[in-house]
mmCIF file of C-alpha atoms in Angstrom:
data_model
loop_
_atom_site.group_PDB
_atom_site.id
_atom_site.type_symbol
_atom_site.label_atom_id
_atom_site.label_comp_id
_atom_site.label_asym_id
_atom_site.label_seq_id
_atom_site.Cartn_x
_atom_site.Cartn_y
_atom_site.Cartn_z
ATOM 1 C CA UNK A 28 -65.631 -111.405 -27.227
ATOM 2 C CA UNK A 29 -66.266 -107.546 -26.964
ATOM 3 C CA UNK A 30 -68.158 -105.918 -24.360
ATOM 4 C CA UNK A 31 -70.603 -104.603 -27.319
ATOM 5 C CA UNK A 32 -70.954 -108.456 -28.725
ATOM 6 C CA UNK A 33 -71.812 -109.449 -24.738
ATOM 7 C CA UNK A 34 -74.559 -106.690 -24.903
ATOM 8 C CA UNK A 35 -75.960 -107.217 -27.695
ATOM 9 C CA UNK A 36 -76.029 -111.453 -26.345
ATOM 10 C CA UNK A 37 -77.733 -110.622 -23.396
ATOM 11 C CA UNK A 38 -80.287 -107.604 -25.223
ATOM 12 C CA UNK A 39 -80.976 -110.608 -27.848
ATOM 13 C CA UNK A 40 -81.862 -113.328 -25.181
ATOM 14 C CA UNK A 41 -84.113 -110.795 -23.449
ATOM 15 C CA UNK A 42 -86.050 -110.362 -26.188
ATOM 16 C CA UNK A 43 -86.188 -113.406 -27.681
ATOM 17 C CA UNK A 44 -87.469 -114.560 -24.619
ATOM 18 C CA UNK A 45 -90.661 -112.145 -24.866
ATOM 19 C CA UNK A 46 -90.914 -113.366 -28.203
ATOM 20 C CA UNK A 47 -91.593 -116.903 -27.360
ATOM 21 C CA UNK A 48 -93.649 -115.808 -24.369
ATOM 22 C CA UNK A 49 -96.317 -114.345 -26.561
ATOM 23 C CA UNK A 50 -99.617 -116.440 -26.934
ATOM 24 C CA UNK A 51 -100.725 -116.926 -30.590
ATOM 25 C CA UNK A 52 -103.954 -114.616 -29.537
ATOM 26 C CA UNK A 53 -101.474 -111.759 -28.837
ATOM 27 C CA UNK A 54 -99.602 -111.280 -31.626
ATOM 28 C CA UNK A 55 -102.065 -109.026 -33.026
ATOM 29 C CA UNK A 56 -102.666 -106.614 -30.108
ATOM 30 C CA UNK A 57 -101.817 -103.074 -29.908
ATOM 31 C CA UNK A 58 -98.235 -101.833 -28.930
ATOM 32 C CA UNK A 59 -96.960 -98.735 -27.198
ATOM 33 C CA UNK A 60 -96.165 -97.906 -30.830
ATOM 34 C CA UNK A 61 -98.425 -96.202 -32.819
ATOM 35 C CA UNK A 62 -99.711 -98.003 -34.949
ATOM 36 C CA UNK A 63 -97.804 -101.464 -34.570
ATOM 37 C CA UNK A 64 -99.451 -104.705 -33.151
ATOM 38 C CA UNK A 65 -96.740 -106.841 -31.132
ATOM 39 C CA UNK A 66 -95.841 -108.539 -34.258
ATOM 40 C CA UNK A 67 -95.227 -105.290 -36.182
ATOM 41 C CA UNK A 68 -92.869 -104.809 -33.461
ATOM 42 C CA UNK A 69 -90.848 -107.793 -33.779
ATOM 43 C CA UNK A 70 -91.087 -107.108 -37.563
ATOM 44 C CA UNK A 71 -89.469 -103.911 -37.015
ATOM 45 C CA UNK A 72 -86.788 -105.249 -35.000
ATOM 46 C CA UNK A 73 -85.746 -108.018 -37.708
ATOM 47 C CA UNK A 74 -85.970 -105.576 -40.215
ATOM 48 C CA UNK A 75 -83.359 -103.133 -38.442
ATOM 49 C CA UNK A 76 -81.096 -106.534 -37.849
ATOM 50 C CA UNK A 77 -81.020 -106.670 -41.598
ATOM 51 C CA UNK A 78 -80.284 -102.175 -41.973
ATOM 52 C CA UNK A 79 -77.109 -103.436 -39.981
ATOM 53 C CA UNK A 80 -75.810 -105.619 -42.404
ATOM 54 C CA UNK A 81 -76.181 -103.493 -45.408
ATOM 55 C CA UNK A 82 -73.093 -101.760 -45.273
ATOM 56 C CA UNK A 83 -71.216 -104.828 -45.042
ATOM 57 C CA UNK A 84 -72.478 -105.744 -48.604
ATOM 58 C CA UNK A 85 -74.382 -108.696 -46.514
ATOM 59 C CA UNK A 86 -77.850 -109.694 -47.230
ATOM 60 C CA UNK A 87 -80.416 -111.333 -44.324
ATOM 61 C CA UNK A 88 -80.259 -115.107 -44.044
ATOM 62 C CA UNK A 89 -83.286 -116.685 -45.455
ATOM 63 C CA UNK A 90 -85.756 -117.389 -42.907
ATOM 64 C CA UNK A 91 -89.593 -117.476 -41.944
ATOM 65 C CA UNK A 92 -91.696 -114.615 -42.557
ATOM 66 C CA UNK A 93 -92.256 -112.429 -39.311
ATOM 67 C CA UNK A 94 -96.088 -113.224 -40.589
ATOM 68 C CA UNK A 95 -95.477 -116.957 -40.341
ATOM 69 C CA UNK A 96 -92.898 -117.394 -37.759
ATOM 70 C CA UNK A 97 -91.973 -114.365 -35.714
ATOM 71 C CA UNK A 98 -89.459 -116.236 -33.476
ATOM 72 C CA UNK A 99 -87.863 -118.147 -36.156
ATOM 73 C CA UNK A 100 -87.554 -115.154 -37.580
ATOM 74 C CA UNK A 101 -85.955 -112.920 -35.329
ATOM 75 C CA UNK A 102 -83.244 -116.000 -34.476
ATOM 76 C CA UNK A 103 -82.256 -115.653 -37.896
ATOM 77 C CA UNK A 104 -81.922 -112.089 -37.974
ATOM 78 C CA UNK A 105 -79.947 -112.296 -34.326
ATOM 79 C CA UNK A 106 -78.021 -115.130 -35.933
ATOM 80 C CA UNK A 107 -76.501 -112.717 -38.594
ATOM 81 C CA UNK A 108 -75.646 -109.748 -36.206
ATOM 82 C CA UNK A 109 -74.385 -112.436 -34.158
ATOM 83 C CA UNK A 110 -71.590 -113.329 -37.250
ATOM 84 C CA UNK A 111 -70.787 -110.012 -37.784
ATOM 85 C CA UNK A 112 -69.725 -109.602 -34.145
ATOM 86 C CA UNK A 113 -67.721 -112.845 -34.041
ATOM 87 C CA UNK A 114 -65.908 -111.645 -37.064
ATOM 88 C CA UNK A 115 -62.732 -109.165 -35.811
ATOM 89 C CA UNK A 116 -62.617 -108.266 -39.770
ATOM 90 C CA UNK A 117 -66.587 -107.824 -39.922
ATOM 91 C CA UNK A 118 -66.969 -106.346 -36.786
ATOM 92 C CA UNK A 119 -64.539 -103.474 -36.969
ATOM 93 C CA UNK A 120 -65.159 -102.619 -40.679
ATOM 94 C CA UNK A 121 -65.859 -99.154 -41.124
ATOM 95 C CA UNK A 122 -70.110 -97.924 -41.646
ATOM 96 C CA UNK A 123 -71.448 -94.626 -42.950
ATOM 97 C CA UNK A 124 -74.495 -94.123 -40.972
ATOM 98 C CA UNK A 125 -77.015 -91.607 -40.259
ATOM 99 C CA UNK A 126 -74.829 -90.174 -37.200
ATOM 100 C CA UNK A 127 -71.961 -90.496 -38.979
ATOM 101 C CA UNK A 128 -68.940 -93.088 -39.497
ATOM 102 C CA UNK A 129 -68.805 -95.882 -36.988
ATOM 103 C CA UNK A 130 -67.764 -99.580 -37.107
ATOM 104 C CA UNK A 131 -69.948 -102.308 -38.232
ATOM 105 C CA UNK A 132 -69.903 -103.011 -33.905
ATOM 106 C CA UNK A 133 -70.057 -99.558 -32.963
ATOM 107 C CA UNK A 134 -73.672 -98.826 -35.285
ATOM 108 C CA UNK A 135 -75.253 -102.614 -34.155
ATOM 109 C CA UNK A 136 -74.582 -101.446 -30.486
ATOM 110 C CA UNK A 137 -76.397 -97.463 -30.970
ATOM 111 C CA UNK A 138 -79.442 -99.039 -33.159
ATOM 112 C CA UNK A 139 -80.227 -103.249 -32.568
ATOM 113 C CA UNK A 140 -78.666 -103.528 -29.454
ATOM 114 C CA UNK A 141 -80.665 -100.726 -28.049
ATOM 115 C CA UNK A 142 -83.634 -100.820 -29.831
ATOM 116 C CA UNK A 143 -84.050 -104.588 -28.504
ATOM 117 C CA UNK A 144 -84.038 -103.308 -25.108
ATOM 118 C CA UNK A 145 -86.812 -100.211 -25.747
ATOM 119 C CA UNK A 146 -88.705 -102.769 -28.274
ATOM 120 C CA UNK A 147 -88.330 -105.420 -25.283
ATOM 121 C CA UNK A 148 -90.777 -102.840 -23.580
ATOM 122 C CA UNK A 149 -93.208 -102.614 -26.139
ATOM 123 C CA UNK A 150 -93.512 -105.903 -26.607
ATOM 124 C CA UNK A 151 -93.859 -106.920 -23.007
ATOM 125 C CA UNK A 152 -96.505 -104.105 -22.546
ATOM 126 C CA UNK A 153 -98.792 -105.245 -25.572
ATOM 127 C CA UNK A 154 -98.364 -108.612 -24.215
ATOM 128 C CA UNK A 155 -98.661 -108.400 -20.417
ATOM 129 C CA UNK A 156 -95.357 -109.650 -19.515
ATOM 130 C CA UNK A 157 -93.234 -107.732 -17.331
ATOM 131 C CA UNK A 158 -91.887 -104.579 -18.171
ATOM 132 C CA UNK A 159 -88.729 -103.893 -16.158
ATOM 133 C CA UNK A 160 -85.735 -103.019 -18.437
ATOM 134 C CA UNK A 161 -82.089 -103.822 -16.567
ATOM 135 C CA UNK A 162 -81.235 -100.859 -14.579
ATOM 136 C CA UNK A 163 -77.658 -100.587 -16.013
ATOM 137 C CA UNK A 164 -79.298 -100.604 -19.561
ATOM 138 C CA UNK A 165 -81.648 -97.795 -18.479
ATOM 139 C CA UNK A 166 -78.958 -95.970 -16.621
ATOM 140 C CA UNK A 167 -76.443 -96.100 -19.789
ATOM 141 C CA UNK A 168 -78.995 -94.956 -22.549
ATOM 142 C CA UNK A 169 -80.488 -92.215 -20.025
ATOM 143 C CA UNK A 170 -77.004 -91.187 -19.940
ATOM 144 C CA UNK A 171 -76.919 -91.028 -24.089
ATOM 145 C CA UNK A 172 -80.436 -89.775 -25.069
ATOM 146 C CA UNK A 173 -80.595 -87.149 -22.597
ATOM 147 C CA UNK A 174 -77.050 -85.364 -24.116
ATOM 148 C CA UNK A 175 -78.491 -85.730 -27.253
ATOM 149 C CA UNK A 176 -78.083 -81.855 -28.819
ATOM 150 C CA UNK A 177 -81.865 -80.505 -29.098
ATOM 151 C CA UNK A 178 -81.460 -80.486 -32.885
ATOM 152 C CA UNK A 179 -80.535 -83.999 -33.376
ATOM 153 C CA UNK A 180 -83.340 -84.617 -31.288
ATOM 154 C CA UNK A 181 -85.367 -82.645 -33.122
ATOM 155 C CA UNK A 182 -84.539 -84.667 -36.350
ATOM 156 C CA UNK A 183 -85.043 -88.423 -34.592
ATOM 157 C CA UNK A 184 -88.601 -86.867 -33.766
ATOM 158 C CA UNK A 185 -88.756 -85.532 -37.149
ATOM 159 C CA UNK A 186 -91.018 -89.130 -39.047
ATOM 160 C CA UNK A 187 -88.715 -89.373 -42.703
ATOM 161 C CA UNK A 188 -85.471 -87.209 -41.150
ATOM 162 C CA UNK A 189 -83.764 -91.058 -41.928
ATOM 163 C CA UNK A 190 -85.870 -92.301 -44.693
ATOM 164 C CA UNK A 191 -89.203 -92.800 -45.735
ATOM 165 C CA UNK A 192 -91.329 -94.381 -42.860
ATOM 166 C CA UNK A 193 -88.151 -94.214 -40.447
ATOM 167 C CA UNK A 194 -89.242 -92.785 -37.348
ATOM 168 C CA UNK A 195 -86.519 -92.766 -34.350
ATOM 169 C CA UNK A 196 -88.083 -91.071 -31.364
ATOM 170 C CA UNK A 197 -91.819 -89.654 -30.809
ATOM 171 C CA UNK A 198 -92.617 -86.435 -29.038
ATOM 172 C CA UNK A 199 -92.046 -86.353 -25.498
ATOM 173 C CA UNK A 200 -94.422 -87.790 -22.957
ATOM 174 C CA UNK A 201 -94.080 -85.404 -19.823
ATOM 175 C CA UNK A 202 -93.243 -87.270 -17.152
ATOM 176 C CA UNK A 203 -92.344 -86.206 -13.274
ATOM 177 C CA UNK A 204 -89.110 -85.121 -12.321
ATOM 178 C CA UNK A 205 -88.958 -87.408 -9.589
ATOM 179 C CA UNK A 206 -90.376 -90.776 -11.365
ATOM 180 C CA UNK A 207 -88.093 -93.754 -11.929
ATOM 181 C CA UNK A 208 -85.671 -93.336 -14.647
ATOM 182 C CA UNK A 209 -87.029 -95.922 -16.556
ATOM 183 C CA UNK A 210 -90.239 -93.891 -16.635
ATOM 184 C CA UNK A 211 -87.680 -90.610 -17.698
ATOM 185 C CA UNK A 212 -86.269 -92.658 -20.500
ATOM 186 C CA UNK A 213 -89.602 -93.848 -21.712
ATOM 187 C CA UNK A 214 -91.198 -90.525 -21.963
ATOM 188 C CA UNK A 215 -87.476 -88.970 -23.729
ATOM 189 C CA UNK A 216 -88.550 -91.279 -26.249
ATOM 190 C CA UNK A 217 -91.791 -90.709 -26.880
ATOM 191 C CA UNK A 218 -93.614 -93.568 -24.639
ATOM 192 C CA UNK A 219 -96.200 -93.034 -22.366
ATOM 193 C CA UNK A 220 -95.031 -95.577 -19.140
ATOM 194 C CA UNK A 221 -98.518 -95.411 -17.875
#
């Protein structure tokens, strides 16, 4: 096992966690998202599971609707990364992607693997659960997003720089010099953490 299938493990079991902590009553409230109730959230996140298997010819397992089921759903999703990464072959096969060529492992740790973590947030915000992201996690994509050149951050603020609909990062939420770096990260990306 790779230290990039291990992360993506533990990211997955954080979040499906939150998943089946939401109350039916919930699934419909807002999100630190524009736009996006805490099911559009999980939505997004099994619909980017599915982006990461598209340049290994794969298609999404068939599963519940995120409408109908949204933790059945997401397993399934997680279930297919989760074959890619146990495949050596799958797992290493080269991927054209937006910020260039990476493996199959390499693109499911920058997008899903992440994403689960900074989705993790929204979801546990719209939802009232609680909100602390691992440190290390923070610490390592702090580390990533803040040497980001200013015009590739420019173009993940930009809403259709990756597609139509595909919106990577908001505008920046100011946020104090001296607040916790989770708060830092947050606002990089375009949440408010208040």
């Amino acid at each position: 096992m790779t230290d990039i299938a291990d992360r993506y493990r533990r990211h997955a079991d954080d979040f499906e966690s939150k998943v089946a902590a939401v109350r039916p009553e919930q699934w419909d409230n807002p999100s630190p998202c524009a736009r996006w109730s805490a099911r559009d959230v999980v939505g997004h996140i099994v619909v980017m599971h599915g982006v990461m298997l598209r340049p290994l010819d794969r298609r999404p397992s068939r599963a519940p609707s995120v409408e109908k089921d949204p933790l059945a759903a997401f397993r399934a999703a997680r279930a297919d990364v989760e074959t890619v990464l146990d495949d050596p072959g799958l797992a290493a096969a080269p991927c054209e992607t937006p910020s260039g060529p990476l493996t199959a492992e390499q693109h499911i740790d920058r997008v899903v693997s992440d994403d689960l973590v900074l989705h993790g947030w929204d979801l546990a915000r719209a939802t009232g659960q609680d909100e602390t992201m691992p440190a290390d996690d923070v610490e390592r994509m702090w580390r990533g997003t803040s040497a980001i050149p200013a015009e590739v951050m420019e173009k993940f603020r930009t809403p259709g720089a990756f597609g139509p609909g595909v919106e990577v990062f908001g505008a920046e939420v100011p946020v104090p010099e001296d607040a916790p770096l989770q708060d830092r990260l947050l606002g990089l990306i375009g949440r408010d953490p208040r």
